[in-house]
Coordinates of C-alpha atoms in Angstrom, one line a residue:
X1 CA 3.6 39.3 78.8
X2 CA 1.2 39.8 75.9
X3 CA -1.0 36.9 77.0
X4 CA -0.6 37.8 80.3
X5 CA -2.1 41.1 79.1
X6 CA -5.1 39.3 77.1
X7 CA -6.2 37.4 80.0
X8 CA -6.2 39.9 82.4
X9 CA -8.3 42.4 79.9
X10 CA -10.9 38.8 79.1
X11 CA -11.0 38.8 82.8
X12 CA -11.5 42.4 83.2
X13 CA -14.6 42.3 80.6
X14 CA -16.4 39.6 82.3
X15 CA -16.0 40.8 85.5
X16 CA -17.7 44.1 84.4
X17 CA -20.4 41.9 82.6
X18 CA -21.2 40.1 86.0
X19 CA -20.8 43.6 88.3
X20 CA -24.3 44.1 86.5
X21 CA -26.8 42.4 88.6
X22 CA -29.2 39.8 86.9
X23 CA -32.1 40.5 89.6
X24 CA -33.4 42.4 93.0
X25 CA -34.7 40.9 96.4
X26 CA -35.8 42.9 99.3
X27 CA -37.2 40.7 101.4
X28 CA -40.7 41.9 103.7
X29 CA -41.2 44.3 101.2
X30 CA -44.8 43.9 99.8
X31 CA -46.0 46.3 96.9
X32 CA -49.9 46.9 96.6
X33 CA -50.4 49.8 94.4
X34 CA -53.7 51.2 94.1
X35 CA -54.9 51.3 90.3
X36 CA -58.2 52.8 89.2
X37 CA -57.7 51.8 85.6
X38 CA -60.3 49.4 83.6
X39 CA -58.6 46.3 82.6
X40 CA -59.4 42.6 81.4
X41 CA -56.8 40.5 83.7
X42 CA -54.4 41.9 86.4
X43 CA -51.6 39.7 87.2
X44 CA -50.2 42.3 90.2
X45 CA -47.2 42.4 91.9
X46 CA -46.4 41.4 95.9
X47 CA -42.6 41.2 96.8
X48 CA -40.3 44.0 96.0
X49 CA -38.1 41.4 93.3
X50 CA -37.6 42.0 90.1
X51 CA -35.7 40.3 87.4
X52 CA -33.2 42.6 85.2
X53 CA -34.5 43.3 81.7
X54 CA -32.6 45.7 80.7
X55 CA -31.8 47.0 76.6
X56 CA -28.4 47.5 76.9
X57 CA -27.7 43.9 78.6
X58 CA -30.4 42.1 75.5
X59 CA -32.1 41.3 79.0
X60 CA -35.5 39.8 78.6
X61 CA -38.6 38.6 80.7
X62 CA -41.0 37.3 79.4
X63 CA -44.6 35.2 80.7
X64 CA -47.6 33.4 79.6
X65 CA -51.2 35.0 79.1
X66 CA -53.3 32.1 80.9
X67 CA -55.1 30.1 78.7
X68 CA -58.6 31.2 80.6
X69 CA -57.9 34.5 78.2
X70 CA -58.1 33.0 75.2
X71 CA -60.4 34.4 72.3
X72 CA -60.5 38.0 74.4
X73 CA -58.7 41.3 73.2
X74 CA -56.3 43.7 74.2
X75 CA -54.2 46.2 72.7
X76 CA -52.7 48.0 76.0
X77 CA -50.4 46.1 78.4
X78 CA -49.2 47.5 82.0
X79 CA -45.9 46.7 83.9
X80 CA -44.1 47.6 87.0
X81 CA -40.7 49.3 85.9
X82 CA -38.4 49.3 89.0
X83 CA -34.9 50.8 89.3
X84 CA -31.8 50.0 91.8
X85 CA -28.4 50.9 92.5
X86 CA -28.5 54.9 91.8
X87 CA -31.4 57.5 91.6
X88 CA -33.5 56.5 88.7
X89 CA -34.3 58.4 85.8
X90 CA -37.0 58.2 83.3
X91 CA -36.8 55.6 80.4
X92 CA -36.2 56.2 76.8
X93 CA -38.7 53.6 75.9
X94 CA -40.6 50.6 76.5
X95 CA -40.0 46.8 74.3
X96 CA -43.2 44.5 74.0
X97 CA -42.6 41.3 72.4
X98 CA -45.6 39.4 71.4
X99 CA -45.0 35.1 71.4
X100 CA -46.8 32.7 69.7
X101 CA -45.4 30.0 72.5
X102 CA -45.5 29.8 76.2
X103 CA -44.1 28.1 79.1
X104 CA -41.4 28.8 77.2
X105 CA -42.2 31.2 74.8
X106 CA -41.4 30.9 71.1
X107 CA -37.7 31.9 70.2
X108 CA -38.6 34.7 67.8
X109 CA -41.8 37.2 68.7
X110 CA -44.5 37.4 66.4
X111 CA -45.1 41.0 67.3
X112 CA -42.8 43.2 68.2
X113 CA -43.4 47.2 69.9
X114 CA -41.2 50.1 70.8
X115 CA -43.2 52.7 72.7
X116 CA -41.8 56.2 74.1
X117 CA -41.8 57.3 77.7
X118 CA -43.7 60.3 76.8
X119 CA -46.4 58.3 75.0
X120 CA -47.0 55.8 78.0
X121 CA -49.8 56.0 81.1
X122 CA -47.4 55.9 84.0
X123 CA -48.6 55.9 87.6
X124 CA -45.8 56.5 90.4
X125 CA -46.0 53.3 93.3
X126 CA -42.4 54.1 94.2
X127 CA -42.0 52.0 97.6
X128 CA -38.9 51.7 100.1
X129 CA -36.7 54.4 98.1
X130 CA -36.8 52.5 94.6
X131 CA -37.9 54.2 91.6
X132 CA -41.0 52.0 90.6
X133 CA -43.7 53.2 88.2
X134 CA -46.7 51.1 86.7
X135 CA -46.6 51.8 82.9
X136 CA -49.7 51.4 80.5
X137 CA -48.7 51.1 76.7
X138 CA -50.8 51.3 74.1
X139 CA -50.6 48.5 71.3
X140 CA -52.8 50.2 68.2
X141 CA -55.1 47.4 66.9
X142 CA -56.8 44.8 69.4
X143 CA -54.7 41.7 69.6
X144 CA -56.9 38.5 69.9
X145 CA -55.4 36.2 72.6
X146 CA -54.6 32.6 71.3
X147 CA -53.6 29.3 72.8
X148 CA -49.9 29.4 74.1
X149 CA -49.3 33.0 73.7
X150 CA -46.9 35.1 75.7
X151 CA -45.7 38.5 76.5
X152 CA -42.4 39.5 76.5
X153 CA -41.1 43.0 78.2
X154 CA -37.4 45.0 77.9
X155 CA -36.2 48.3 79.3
X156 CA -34.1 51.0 77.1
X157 CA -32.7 53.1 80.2
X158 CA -31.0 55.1 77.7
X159 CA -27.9 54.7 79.9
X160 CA -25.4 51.8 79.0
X161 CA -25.4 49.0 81.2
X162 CA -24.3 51.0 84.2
X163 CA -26.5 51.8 87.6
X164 CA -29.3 52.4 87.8
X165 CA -29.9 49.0 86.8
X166 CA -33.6 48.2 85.2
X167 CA -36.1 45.5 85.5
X168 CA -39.7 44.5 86.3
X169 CA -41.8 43.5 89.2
X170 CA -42.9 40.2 89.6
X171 CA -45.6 38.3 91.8
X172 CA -45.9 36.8 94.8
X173 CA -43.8 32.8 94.5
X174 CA -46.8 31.3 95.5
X175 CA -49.0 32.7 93.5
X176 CA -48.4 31.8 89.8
X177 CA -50.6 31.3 87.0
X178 CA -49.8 28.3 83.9
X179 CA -46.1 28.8 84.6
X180 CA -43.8 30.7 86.1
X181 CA -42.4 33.4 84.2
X182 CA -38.7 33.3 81.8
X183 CA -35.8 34.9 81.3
X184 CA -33.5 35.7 78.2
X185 CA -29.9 36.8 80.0
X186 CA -26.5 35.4 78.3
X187 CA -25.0 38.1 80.6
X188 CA -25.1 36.1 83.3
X189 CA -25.1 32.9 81.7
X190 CA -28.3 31.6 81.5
X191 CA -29.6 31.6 77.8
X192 CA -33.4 32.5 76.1
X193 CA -35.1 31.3 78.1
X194 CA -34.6 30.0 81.3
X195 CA -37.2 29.6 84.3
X196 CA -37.0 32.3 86.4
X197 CA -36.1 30.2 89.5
X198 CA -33.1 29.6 88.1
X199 CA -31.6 32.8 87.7
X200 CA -32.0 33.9 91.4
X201 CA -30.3 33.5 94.6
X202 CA -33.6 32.7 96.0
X203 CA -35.1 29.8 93.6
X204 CA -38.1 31.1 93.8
X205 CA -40.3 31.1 90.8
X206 CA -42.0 33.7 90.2
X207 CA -44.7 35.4 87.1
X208 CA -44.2 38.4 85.8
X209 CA -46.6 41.5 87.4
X210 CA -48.1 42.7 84.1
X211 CA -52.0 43.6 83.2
X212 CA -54.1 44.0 80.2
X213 CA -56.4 46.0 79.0
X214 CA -58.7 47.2 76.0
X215 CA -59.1 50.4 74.6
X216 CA -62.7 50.7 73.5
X217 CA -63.9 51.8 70.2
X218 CA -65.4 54.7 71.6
X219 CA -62.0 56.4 72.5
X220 CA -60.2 55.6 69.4
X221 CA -61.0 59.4 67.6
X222 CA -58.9 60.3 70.7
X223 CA -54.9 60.8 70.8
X224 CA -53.2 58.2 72.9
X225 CA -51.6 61.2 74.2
X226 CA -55.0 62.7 75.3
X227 CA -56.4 59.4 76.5
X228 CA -53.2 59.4 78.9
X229 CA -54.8 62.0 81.3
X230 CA -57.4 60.6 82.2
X231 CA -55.6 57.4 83.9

């Protein structure tokens, strides 16, 4: 009976584990948000899919800067936060991981940021009843784009694993740039990192929507939090 017992709660665990989904696909849904912001490369979303990244799962997704970039600067990055299953809430905080490695990235980051919800540029392009805002974090010091570097995004919902579940927008599957993007998620068995094809029911590769930008010298006597308002 005590076996018994200790498979059924092993099975119980992982079923929970898989109940969280590893990604989202609404198919004919097509985001084009409007953004007035100045920035150095936009790599936008299309479809309404996003892959889960979320803290509480050590969900990653992570994508190349194309090598066309190299030698330029940046020290803000932007991504399309998206929410499913329940009414969304706002974040705790943002995770940017910086890669000396691409298509895969490097195992470790060679950078590594935490920045709060209340000290992020968001923008609401909520579309089709999902919870989806475009968030703009600021880095500090201008990072100089090398050869084979990537960036790396998570989610702290502040909630557990439980709905609503978080993730990122990606691109169009036609439409991708170097390679497509990749995916840390030992929840649902695939391990850091796999293609992002393979960890749909789709197969579709797909990049990562993200953008980046430079905050000129100009405005750095100015509070992040002032320079906020005027996006």
């Amino acid at each position: 009976m005590k076996k018994l017992l200790s498979i059924l709660a092993i099975l119980s665990i992982a079923t929970a584990a898989f109940a969280v989904p590893s990604h989202m696909e609404v198919p004919g849904v097509v985001i084009m948000p409007d953004l007035t912001r100045d920035i150095i490369y936009d790599q936008g979303p299309y479809a309404l899919a996003a892959g889960n990244a979320q803290l509480a799962n050590n969900a990653e997704i992570a994508d190349d800067i194309p090598g066309s970039l190299v030698g330029q600067t940046f020290n803000q990055v932007g991504v399309y936060c998206i929410q499913w299953g329940a009414t969304g809430a706002d974040p705790i905080a943002l995770n940017v991981n910086i890669y000396d490695g691409s298509c895969p990235p490097a195992m470790a980051a060679s950078q590594s940021f935490t920045i709060a919800w209340g000290d992020m540029a968001v923008t609401d392009v909520s579309e089709s009843g999902y919870w989806i805002f475009y968030m703009v974090a600021n880095l500090g010091d201008p990072i100089t784009i090398t050869e084979d570097m990537s960036l790396g995004f998570q989610i702290d919902l502040g909630h557990g694993a439980d709905a609503p579940y978080g993730g990122f927008l990606a691109t169009e599957e036609t439409n991708i740039t170097d390679c497509e993007s990749y995916r840390d998620g030992e929840t649902w068995g695939y391990p850091r990192w796999t293609p992002y094809s393979q960890t749909t029911t789709t197969g579709a590769p797909r990049d990562l929507a993200y953008t980046l930008g430079l905050l000129t010298t100009a405005a750095e006597a100015e509070t992040w939090s002032t320079l906020k308002v005027l996006y």
